[in-house]
């Protein structure tokens, strides 16, 4: 009897805590992201996802060109065994433009860093940029304390600097080819969002889309330094 009860309990634990979300959109071929992770593509039929119960952030996005995208974001709280049907009507949104002259040719990989000769910047590019998630406050401290490639004057990048390493010719892992360590996730910038209190501008490197996140959330950081400081 005890073995049967244990089996039923284990099966219950494995099954519990999930719900389903059906995503509809007229924008065929748009990509669906859940909590920053690409989950699939919109087709004529709804995209059905099984997600853990709790809070999730959903985004449906279709990049039109290097200047524009269609996008809509929704936050949901999914209950156990719940079935949600969500319709996304994408709105046109202008992608932030680069403010420097950096191109794929201006970046050079050198050990654990990448050099951008156009912007005169040195970027962190080691395993830490894809392994460690931190809130904004800790990420800022991390960059200031970083010792890498014999330099100790690292900092968190400004939003315009972070935008400078986005490669809009890519629809996944949208970063310049010289960078070897990147994931389809949000990366912090040092630039606070004037429109949203306690939020900071960042970039989702799955497709290069800009966004804002609360300072207490956990995301990745890629530190930078200005060449010529030492």
Coordinates of N, CA and C in Angstrom, one line a residue:
X1 N 0.8 -1.2 0.0 CA 0.0 0.0 0.0 C 0.9 1.3 0.0
X2 N 1.9 1.2 0.8 CA 2.8 2.4 0.9 C 3.5 2.7 -0.4
X3 N 3.9 1.7 -1.2 CA 4.5 1.9 -2.5 C 3.5 2.6 -3.4
X4 N 2.3 2.1 -3.4 CA 1.3 2.7 -4.3 C 1.1 4.2 -3.9
X5 N 1.0 4.5 -2.6 CA 0.8 5.9 -2.2 C 2.0 6.8 -2.6
X6 N 3.2 6.2 -2.5 CA 4.4 7.0 -2.9 C 4.4 7.3 -4.4
X7 N 4.0 6.2 -5.2 CA 3.9 6.4 -6.6 C 2.9 7.5 -7.0
X8 N 1.8 7.4 -6.4 CA 0.7 8.4 -6.7 C 1.2 9.8 -6.3
X9 N 1.9 10.0 -5.2 CA 2.4 11.3 -4.7 C 3.4 11.8 -5.7
X10 N 4.3 11.0 -6.1 CA 5.4 11.4 -7.0 C 4.8 11.8 -8.4
X11 N 3.8 11.0 -8.8 CA 3.2 11.4 -10.1 C 2.5 12.7 -10.0
X12 N 1.8 12.9 -8.8 CA 1.1 14.2 -8.6 C 2.1 15.4 -8.6
X13 N 3.3 15.2 -8.0 CA 4.3 16.3 -8.0 C 4.8 16.6 -9.4
X14 N 4.9 15.6 -10.2 CA 5.4 15.8 -11.5 C 4.4 16.5 -12.4
X15 N 3.1 16.2 -12.2 CA 2.1 16.7 -13.0 C 1.7 18.1 -12.5
X16 N 1.7 18.4 -11.2 CA 1.2 19.6 -10.7 C 2.0 20.8 -11.1
X17 N 1.4 22.0 -11.1 CA 2.2 23.2 -11.3 C 2.4 23.6 -12.7
X18 N 1.5 23.2 -13.6 CA 1.6 23.5 -15.0 C 0.2 24.0 -15.5
X19 N 0.3 24.9 -16.5 CA -0.9 25.3 -17.2 C -0.6 25.4 -18.7
X20 N -1.6 25.7 -19.5 CA -1.4 25.8 -20.9 C -1.8 27.2 -21.4
X21 N -1.1 27.7 -22.4 CA -1.3 29.0 -23.0 C -1.4 28.9 -24.5
X22 N -2.5 29.3 -25.1 CA -2.7 29.3 -26.5 C -2.6 30.7 -27.0
X23 N -1.6 30.9 -28.0 CA -1.3 32.2 -28.5 C -1.7 32.4 -29.9
X24 N -2.5 33.4 -30.1 CA -3.1 33.7 -31.4 C -2.5 35.0 -31.9
X25 N -2.3 35.2 -33.2 CA -1.9 36.4 -33.8 C -2.0 36.4 -35.3
X26 N -2.4 37.5 -35.9 CA -2.5 37.6 -37.4 C -1.2 37.7 -38.0
X27 N -0.1 38.0 -37.2 CA 1.2 38.2 -37.8 C 1.9 36.9 -37.9
X28 N 1.7 36.2 -39.0 CA 2.4 34.9 -39.3 C 3.9 35.1 -39.3
X29 N 4.6 34.1 -38.8 CA 6.1 34.1 -38.7 C 6.6 35.0 -37.6
X30 N 5.8 35.6 -36.8 CA 6.3 36.3 -35.6 C 6.8 35.3 -34.6
X31 N 7.8 35.7 -33.9 CA 8.4 34.8 -32.8 C 7.8 35.1 -31.5
X32 N 7.7 34.0 -30.7 CA 7.1 34.1 -29.4 C 8.2 33.8 -28.3
X33 N 8.2 34.7 -27.4 CA 9.2 34.7 -26.3 C 8.5 34.6 -25.0
X34 N 9.0 33.7 -24.1 CA 8.4 33.6 -22.7 C 9.6 33.8 -21.7
X35 N 9.5 34.9 -21.0 CA 10.6 35.2 -20.0 C 11.9 35.3 -20.7
X36 N 11.9 35.9 -21.9 CA 13.1 36.1 -22.6 C 13.7 35.0 -23.4
X37 N 13.0 33.8 -23.4 CA 13.4 32.6 -24.1 C 12.5 32.4 -25.3
X38 N 13.1 32.2 -26.5 CA 12.3 32.0 -27.7 C 11.6 30.6 -27.6
X39 N 10.3 30.6 -27.8 CA 9.5 29.3 -27.6 C 8.9 28.8 -28.9
X40 N 8.9 29.6 -29.9 CA 8.3 29.1 -31.2 C 7.9 30.2 -32.1
X41 N 7.2 29.9 -33.2 CA 6.8 30.8 -34.2 C 5.3 30.8 -34.5
X42 N 4.7 31.9 -34.7 CA 3.3 32.0 -35.0 C 3.0 31.4 -36.4
X43 N 2.0 30.6 -36.5 CA 1.6 30.1 -37.8 C 0.1 30.4 -37.9
X44 N -0.6 29.8 -38.9 CA -2.0 30.0 -39.0 C -2.8 29.4 -37.9
X45 N -2.2 28.3 -37.3 CA -2.8 27.7 -36.1 C -2.2 28.3 -34.9
X46 N -3.0 28.4 -33.8 CA -2.5 28.9 -32.5 C -1.3 28.2 -32.0
X47 N -0.4 28.8 -31.4 CA 0.8 28.2 -30.8 C 0.4 27.8 -29.3
X48 N 0.5 26.5 -29.0 CA 0.1 26.0 -27.7 C 1.4 25.8 -26.9
X49 N 1.5 26.4 -25.7 CA 2.6 26.2 -24.8 C 2.2 25.7 -23.5
X50 N 3.0 24.8 -22.9 CA 2.8 24.3 -21.6 C 3.9 25.1 -20.7
X51 N 3.4 25.8 -19.7 CA 4.3 26.6 -18.8 C 4.0 26.3 -17.4
X52 N 5.0 26.5 -16.6 CA 4.9 26.3 -15.1 C 3.9 27.4 -14.6
X53 N 3.2 27.0 -13.5 CA 2.3 28.0 -12.9 C 3.1 29.2 -12.3
X54 N 2.5 30.3 -12.3 CA 3.2 31.5 -11.7 C 3.2 32.6 -12.8
X55 N 4.0 33.6 -12.5 CA 4.1 34.8 -13.3 C 5.0 34.6 -14.5
X56 N 4.6 35.1 -15.7 CA 5.4 35.0 -16.9 C 5.3 36.3 -17.7
X57 N 6.3 36.6 -18.5 CA 6.2 37.8 -19.4 C 6.3 37.2 -20.8
X58 N 5.3 37.5 -21.6 CA 5.2 37.0 -23.0 C 5.4 38.2 -24.0
X59 N 6.1 37.9 -25.0 CA 6.3 38.8 -26.1 C 6.2 38.2 -27.4
X60 N 5.5 38.8 -28.3 CA 5.4 38.3 -29.7 C 6.0 39.4 -30.6
X61 N 7.0 39.1 -31.4 CA 7.7 40.1 -32.1 C 8.1 39.6 -33.5
X62 N 8.0 40.6 -34.4 CA 8.4 40.3 -35.8 C 9.3 41.5 -36.3
X63 N 10.5 41.2 -36.6 CA 11.4 42.3 -37.0 C 11.1 42.5 -38.5
X64 N 10.9 43.8 -38.8 CA 10.5 44.2 -40.2 C 11.8 44.5 -41.0
X65 N 12.6 45.4 -40.4 CA 13.9 45.7 -40.9 C 14.8 46.3 -39.8
X66 N 15.9 46.9 -40.1 CA 16.8 47.4 -39.0 C 16.2 48.5 -38.2
X67 N 15.1 49.1 -38.7 CA 14.5 50.3 -38.1 C 13.2 50.0 -37.3
X68 N 12.5 48.9 -37.8 CA 11.2 48.8 -37.2 C 10.9 47.3 -36.9
X69 N 10.0 47.1 -35.9 CA 9.5 45.8 -35.6 C 8.0 45.9 -35.2
X70 N 7.3 44.8 -35.3 CA 5.9 44.7 -34.8 C 6.1 43.9 -33.5
X71 N 5.4 44.4 -32.4 CA 5.6 43.7 -31.1 C 4.4 44.0 -30.2
X72 N 4.2 43.0 -29.3 CA 3.3 43.3 -28.2 C 3.8 42.4 -27.0
X73 N 3.7 43.0 -25.8 CA 4.1 42.3 -24.6 C 3.0 42.2 -23.7
X74 N 2.9 41.0 -23.0 CA 1.9 40.8 -22.0 C 2.4 40.1 -20.8
X75 N 2.0 40.5 -19.6 CA 2.3 39.8 -18.4 C 1.1 38.9 -17.9
X76 N 1.4 37.7 -17.5 CA 0.3 36.8 -17.1 C 0.7 36.1 -15.8
X77 N -0.3 35.7 -15.1 CA -0.2 34.8 -13.9 C -1.0 33.6 -14.2
X78 N -0.2 32.5 -14.4 CA -0.9 31.2 -14.8 C -1.1 30.3 -13.6
X79 N -2.3 29.8 -13.4 CA -2.6 28.9 -12.3 C -2.5 27.4 -12.8
X80 N -2.4 26.5 -11.8 CA -2.2 25.1 -12.1 C -3.4 24.6 -12.9
X81 N -3.2 23.9 -14.0 CA -4.2 23.3 -14.8 C -5.1 24.3 -15.5
X82 N -4.6 25.6 -15.5 CA -5.4 26.6 -16.2 C -5.1 26.6 -17.7
X83 N -6.1 27.0 -18.5 CA -5.9 27.1 -20.0 C -6.2 28.5 -20.4
X84 N -5.2 29.3 -20.8 CA -5.4 30.7 -21.2 C -5.3 30.8 -22.7
X85 N -6.2 31.6 -23.3 CA -6.2 31.9 -24.7 C -5.9 33.4 -24.9
X86 N -4.7 33.7 -25.5 CA -4.3 35.1 -25.6 C -4.2 35.5 -27.1
X87 N -4.7 36.6 -27.4 CA -4.6 37.2 -28.8 C -3.7 38.4 -28.7
X88 N -2.7 38.3 -29.6 CA -1.7 39.4 -29.7 C -1.9 40.2 -31.0
X89 N -2.2 41.5 -30.8 CA -2.3 42.4 -32.0 C -1.1 43.3 -32.0
X90 N -0.1 43.0 -32.9 CA 1.2 43.6 -32.8 C 1.1 45.1 -33.2
X91 N 1.9 45.9 -32.5 CA 2.0 47.3 -32.9 C 3.3 47.7 -33.4
X92 N 3.4 48.6 -34.3 CA 4.6 49.1 -34.9 C 5.5 49.8 -33.9
X93 N 6.7 49.4 -33.8 CA 7.6 50.0 -32.8 C 9.0 50.3 -33.5
X94 N 9.5 51.5 -33.3 CA 10.8 51.8 -33.8 C 11.9 51.3 -33.0
X95 N 12.8 50.6 -33.6 CA 14.0 50.1 -32.9 C 15.0 51.2 -32.7
X96 N 15.6 51.2 -31.6 CA 16.6 52.2 -31.3 C 17.8 52.2 -32.3
X97 N 18.2 53.3 -32.7 CA 19.3 53.4 -33.6 C 20.7 53.4 -32.9
X98 N 21.7 52.9 -33.6 CA 23.0 53.0 -33.0 C 23.5 54.5 -33.2
X99 N 24.3 54.9 -32.2 CA 24.8 56.3 -32.2 C 26.3 56.3 -32.5
X100 N 26.9 55.1 -32.8 CA 28.3 55.1 -33.2 C 28.5 54.5 -34.6
X101 N 29.7 54.4 -35.1 CA 29.9 53.9 -36.5 C 30.4 52.5 -36.5
X102 N 30.2 51.8 -35.4 CA 30.7 50.4 -35.4 C 30.0 49.5 -36.4
X103 N 30.7 48.6 -37.0 CA 30.2 47.6 -37.9 C 30.9 46.3 -37.6
X104 N 30.5 45.2 -38.2 CA 31.1 43.9 -37.9 C 32.6 44.0 -38.1
X105 N 33.1 44.8 -39.0 CA 34.5 44.8 -39.3 C 35.3 45.5 -38.3
X106 N 34.7 46.4 -37.5 CA 35.4 47.1 -36.5 C 35.7 46.4 -35.2
X107 N 35.1 45.2 -35.1 CA 35.2 44.4 -33.8 C 36.3 43.3 -34.0
X108 N 37.1 43.1 -33.0 CA 38.2 42.1 -33.0 C 38.2 41.3 -31.7
X109 N 38.2 40.0 -31.8 CA 38.2 39.1 -30.6 C 39.7 39.0 -30.2
X110 N 39.9 39.2 -28.9 CA 41.3 39.1 -28.3 C 41.2 38.5 -27.0
X111 N 41.4 37.1 -26.9 CA 41.3 36.4 -25.6 C 39.9 36.5 -25.1
X112 N 39.8 37.1 -23.9 CA 38.5 37.1 -23.2 C 37.8 38.5 -23.4
X113 N 38.3 39.3 -24.4 CA 37.7 40.6 -24.6 C 37.5 40.7 -26.1
X114 N 36.6 41.7 -26.5 CA 36.4 42.1 -27.9 C 36.7 43.6 -28.0
X115 N 37.5 44.0 -28.9 CA 37.8 45.4 -29.2 C 37.0 46.0 -30.2
X116 N 36.5 47.2 -30.0 CA 35.7 47.9 -31.0 C 36.5 49.2 -31.3
X117 N 37.3 49.1 -32.4 CA 38.2 50.3 -32.7 C 37.4 51.5 -33.2
X118 N 36.2 51.4 -33.6 CA 35.4 52.5 -34.1 C 34.9 53.3 -32.8
X119 N 34.4 52.6 -31.8 CA 33.9 53.3 -30.6 C 35.0 53.4 -29.5
X120 N 36.1 52.9 -29.8 CA 37.2 52.9 -28.8 C 36.8 52.3 -27.5
X121 N 36.2 51.1 -27.6 CA 35.7 50.4 -26.4 C 36.3 48.9 -26.4
X122 N 36.5 48.4 -25.2 CA 36.9 47.1 -24.9 C 35.7 46.4 -24.2
X123 N 35.2 45.3 -24.7 CA 34.1 44.6 -24.1 C 34.5 43.2 -23.5
X124 N 33.9 42.9 -22.4 CA 34.0 41.6 -21.7 C 33.4 40.6 -22.6
X125 N 34.1 39.5 -22.8 CA 33.6 38.4 -23.6 C 34.1 37.0 -23.1
X126 N 33.8 36.7 -21.9 CA 34.2 35.4 -21.4 C 32.9 34.7 -20.9
X127 N 33.1 33.5 -20.3 CA 32.0 32.7 -19.9 C 31.0 33.3 -18.9
X128 N 31.6 34.3 -18.1 CA 30.8 34.9 -17.1 C 29.6 35.7 -17.6
X129 N 29.7 36.2 -18.9 CA 28.6 37.0 -19.4 C 27.4 36.1 -19.8
X130 N 27.5 34.8 -19.8 CA 26.4 33.9 -20.1 C 26.1 33.0 -18.9
X131 N 26.8 33.1 -17.8 CA 26.6 32.2 -16.7 C 26.0 32.9 -15.4
X132 N 26.2 34.2 -15.3 CA 25.9 34.9 -14.0 C 24.7 35.9 -14.3
X133 N 23.6 35.7 -13.6 CA 22.5 36.7 -13.6 C 22.5 37.4 -12.3
X134 N 22.3 38.8 -12.4 CA 22.4 39.6 -11.2 C 21.3 40.7 -11.3
X135 N 20.9 41.2 -10.1 CA 20.1 42.4 -10.2 C 20.9 43.6 -10.6
X136 N 20.3 44.7 -10.9 CA 21.0 45.8 -11.5 C 22.1 46.4 -10.5
X137 N 21.7 46.4 -9.3 CA 22.7 47.0 -8.3 C 23.9 46.1 -8.2
X138 N 23.8 44.8 -8.1 CA 24.9 43.9 -8.0 C 25.7 43.9 -9.3
X139 N 25.0 44.0 -10.4 CA 25.7 44.0 -11.7 C 26.6 45.3 -11.8
X140 N 26.1 46.4 -11.3 CA 26.9 47.6 -11.3 C 28.2 47.4 -10.5
X141 N 28.0 46.8 -9.3 CA 29.2 46.6 -8.4 C 30.1 45.6 -9.1
X142 N 29.6 44.6 -9.7 CA 30.4 43.5 -10.4 C 31.3 44.1 -11.4
X143 N 30.8 45.0 -12.2 CA 31.6 45.6 -13.3 C 32.7 46.5 -12.7
X144 N 32.4 47.3 -11.7 CA 33.4 48.1 -11.0 C 34.5 47.3 -10.4
X145 N 34.2 46.1 -9.9 CA 35.2 45.3 -9.3 C 35.9 44.3 -10.2
X146 N 35.5 44.3 -11.5 CA 36.0 43.3 -12.4 C 37.5 43.6 -12.7
X147 N 38.3 42.5 -12.8 CA 39.7 42.6 -13.2 C 39.8 41.6 -14.3
X148 N 40.1 42.2 -15.5 CA 40.1 41.4 -16.7 C 41.1 42.0 -17.7
X149 N 41.9 41.1 -18.3 CA 42.8 41.5 -19.3 C 43.8 42.6 -18.8
X150 N 44.2 42.5 -17.6 CA 45.1 43.4 -16.9 C 44.5 44.8 -16.6
X151 N 43.2 44.9 -16.8 CA 42.6 46.2 -16.5 C 41.6 46.2 -15.4
X152 N 41.5 47.3 -14.7 CA 40.6 47.3 -13.5 C 39.6 48.5 -13.6
X153 N 39.4 49.1 -14.8 CA 38.5 50.3 -14.9 C 37.3 49.9 -15.7
X154 N 36.7 48.7 -15.4 CA 35.5 48.3 -16.1 C 34.3 48.9 -15.5
X155 N 33.2 49.0 -16.3 CA 32.0 49.6 -15.9 C 30.8 49.0 -16.6
X156 N 29.6 49.3 -16.2 CA 28.4 48.8 -16.9 C 28.2 49.7 -18.1
X157 N 27.9 49.2 -19.3 CA 27.8 50.0 -20.5 C 26.5 50.9 -20.5
X158 N 26.7 52.0 -21.1 CA 25.5 52.9 -21.3 C 24.6 52.2 -22.4
X159 N 23.4 52.6 -22.4 CA 22.4 52.0 -23.3 C 22.9 52.1 -24.8
X160 N 23.3 53.3 -25.2 CA 23.8 53.5 -26.6 C 25.0 52.7 -26.9
X161 N 25.9 52.4 -25.9 CA 27.0 51.6 -26.1 C 26.6 50.1 -26.3
X162 N 25.7 49.7 -25.5 CA 25.2 48.3 -25.7 C 24.5 48.1 -27.0
X163 N 23.7 49.1 -27.4 CA 23.1 49.1 -28.7 C 24.1 49.0 -29.9
X164 N 25.3 49.5 -29.6 CA 26.3 49.5 -30.7 C 26.9 48.1 -31.0
X165 N 26.6 47.1 -30.2 CA 27.1 45.7 -30.5 C 26.0 44.8 -31.1
X166 N 24.8 45.4 -31.2 CA 23.7 44.6 -31.8 C 23.9 44.4 -33.3
X167 N 23.6 43.2 -33.8 CA 23.7 42.9 -35.2 C 22.3 42.7 -35.7
X168 N 21.7 43.6 -36.4 CA 20.3 43.5 -36.9 C 20.1 42.6 -38.1
X169 N 21.2 42.1 -38.6 CA 21.1 41.2 -39.7 C 20.7 39.8 -39.2
X170 N 20.8 39.6 -37.9 CA 20.4 38.3 -37.3 C 19.1 38.4 -36.6
X171 N 18.4 37.3 -36.6 CA 17.1 37.3 -35.9 C 17.2 36.4 -34.6
X172 N 18.3 35.8 -34.4 CA 18.6 35.1 -33.1 C 20.1 35.4 -32.8
X173 N 20.3 35.5 -31.5 CA 21.7 35.8 -31.0 C 22.2 37.0 -31.8
X174 N 21.5 38.1 -31.7 CA 21.7 39.3 -32.5 C 22.9 40.2 -31.9
X175 N 24.1 39.6 -32.0 CA 25.3 40.3 -31.6 C 26.3 40.2 -32.7
X176 N 27.3 41.2 -32.7 CA 28.3 41.2 -33.7 C 29.1 39.9 -33.7
X177 N 29.5 39.4 -34.9 CA 30.1 38.1 -35.0 C 31.4 37.8 -34.1
X178 N 32.1 38.9 -33.8 CA 33.3 38.8 -33.0 C 33.1 38.2 -31.6
X179 N 31.8 38.4 -31.1 CA 31.5 38.0 -29.7 C 31.2 36.5 -29.7
X180 N 31.8 35.7 -28.9 CA 31.7 34.3 -28.8 C 30.8 33.8 -27.7
X181 N 30.5 34.7 -26.7 CA 29.7 34.3 -25.6 C 28.5 35.2 -25.5
X182 N 27.3 34.6 -25.8 CA 26.1 35.4 -25.8 C 24.9 34.4 -25.7
X183 N 23.8 34.8 -25.0 CA 22.6 34.0 -25.0 C 21.4 34.9 -25.3
X184 N 20.3 34.2 -25.7 CA 19.1 34.9 -26.0 C 18.4 35.4 -24.7
X185 N 19.0 36.4 -24.1 CA 18.5 36.9 -22.8 C 18.6 38.4 -22.8
X186 N 18.1 39.0 -21.7 CA 18.2 40.4 -21.5 C 19.6 40.8 -20.8
X187 N 20.2 41.9 -21.3 CA 21.5 42.4 -20.7 C 21.3 43.8 -20.2
X188 N 21.8 44.0 -19.0 CA 21.7 45.3 -18.4 C 22.5 46.4 -19.1
X189 N 22.0 47.6 -19.0 CA 22.8 48.8 -19.3 C 22.8 49.7 -18.0
X190 N 23.6 50.7 -18.1 CA 23.7 51.7 -16.9 C 22.6 52.8 -17.0
X191 N 21.9 52.8 -18.1 CA 21.0 53.9 -18.4 C 19.6 53.7 -17.8
X192 N 19.2 54.5 -16.9 CA 17.9 54.4 -16.3 C 16.8 54.9 -17.2
X193 N 15.6 54.3 -17.1 CA 14.5 54.7 -18.0 C 13.7 55.8 -17.3
X194 N 13.7 57.0 -18.0 CA 13.1 58.2 -17.4 C 11.6 58.0 -17.3
X195 N 11.0 57.1 -18.2 CA 9.6 57.0 -18.2 C 9.0 56.0 -17.2
X196 N 9.9 55.1 -16.7 CA 9.5 54.1 -15.7 C 10.3 54.1 -14.5
X197 N 9.7 54.4 -13.4 CA 10.4 54.5 -12.1 C 11.1 53.2 -11.7
X198 N 12.3 53.3 -11.3 CA 13.1 52.1 -10.8 C 13.3 51.1 -11.9
X199 N 13.3 51.5 -13.2 CA 13.5 50.6 -14.3 C 14.8 51.1 -15.1
X200 N 15.4 50.2 -15.8 CA 16.6 50.5 -16.5 C 16.4 50.0 -17.9
X201 N 17.0 50.7 -18.9 CA 17.0 50.2 -20.3 C 17.9 49.0 -20.4
X202 N 17.5 48.1 -21.2 CA 18.3 46.9 -21.5 C 18.0 46.4 -22.9
X203 N 18.7 45.4 -23.3 CA 18.5 44.9 -24.7 C 18.3 43.4 -24.6
X204 N 17.4 42.9 -25.3 CA 17.2 41.4 -25.4 C 18.0 40.9 -26.7
X205 N 19.0 40.2 -26.4 CA 19.9 39.8 -27.5 C 19.4 38.5 -28.3
X206 N 18.2 38.1 -28.0 CA 17.6 37.1 -28.9 C 17.3 37.7 -30.3
X207 N 16.9 39.0 -30.3 CA 16.6 39.7 -31.6 C 17.0 41.1 -31.6
X208 N 17.7 41.6 -30.5 CA 18.2 43.0 -30.5 C 17.2 44.0 -30.1
X209 N 16.0 43.5 -29.6 CA 14.9 44.5 -29.2 C 15.2 45.2 -27.9
X210 N 14.9 46.5 -27.8 CA 15.1 47.2 -26.6 C 14.0 47.0 -25.6
X211 N 14.2 47.2 -24.3 CA 13.2 47.0 -23.3 C 13.6 47.7 -22.1
X212 N 12.7 47.7 -21.0 CA 13.1 48.2 -19.7 C 12.7 47.2 -18.7
X213 N 13.6 47.0 -17.7 CA 13.4 46.0 -16.6 C 13.6 46.7 -15.3
X214 N 12.8 46.1 -14.3 CA 13.0 46.6 -12.9 C 14.4 46.3 -12.4
X215 N 14.9 47.2 -11.5 CA 16.3 47.1 -11.0 C 16.5 45.8 -10.2
X216 N 15.4 45.3 -9.6 CA 15.5 44.1 -8.7 C 15.4 42.8 -9.5
X217 N 15.1 42.9 -10.8 CA 15.1 41.6 -11.6 C 16.5 41.1 -11.8
X218 N 16.6 39.9 -12.2 CA 17.9 39.3 -12.5 C 18.1 39.0 -14.0
X219 N 19.2 39.7 -14.5 CA 19.6 39.5 -15.9 C 21.1 39.5 -16.0
X220 N 21.6 39.3 -17.2 CA 23.0 39.2 -17.5 C 23.6 40.6 -17.7
X221 N 24.9 40.7 -17.5 CA 25.6 42.0 -17.8 C 26.9 41.7 -18.6
X222 N 27.2 42.6 -19.5 CA 28.5 42.5 -20.2 C 29.2 43.8 -20.0
X223 N 30.3 43.8 -19.2 CA 31.0 45.0 -18.8 C 31.8 45.6 -20.0
X224 N 32.2 46.8 -19.9 CA 32.9 47.5 -20.9 C 33.9 48.5 -20.3
X225 N 34.9 48.9 -21.0 CA 35.8 49.9 -20.6 C 36.2 50.7 -21.8
X226 N 36.5 52.0 -21.6 CA 37.0 52.9 -22.7 C 38.4 52.7 -22.9
X227 N 38.8 52.4 -24.1 CA 40.2 52.1 -24.4 C 41.0 53.4 -24.3
X228 N 42.2 53.3 -23.7 CA 43.0 54.5 -23.5 C 43.0 55.0 -22.1
X229 N 42.2 54.4 -21.2 CA 42.1 54.8 -19.8 C 43.4 54.6 -19.1
X230 N 44.1 53.5 -19.5 CA 45.3 53.2 -18.8 C 46.5 53.1 -19.8

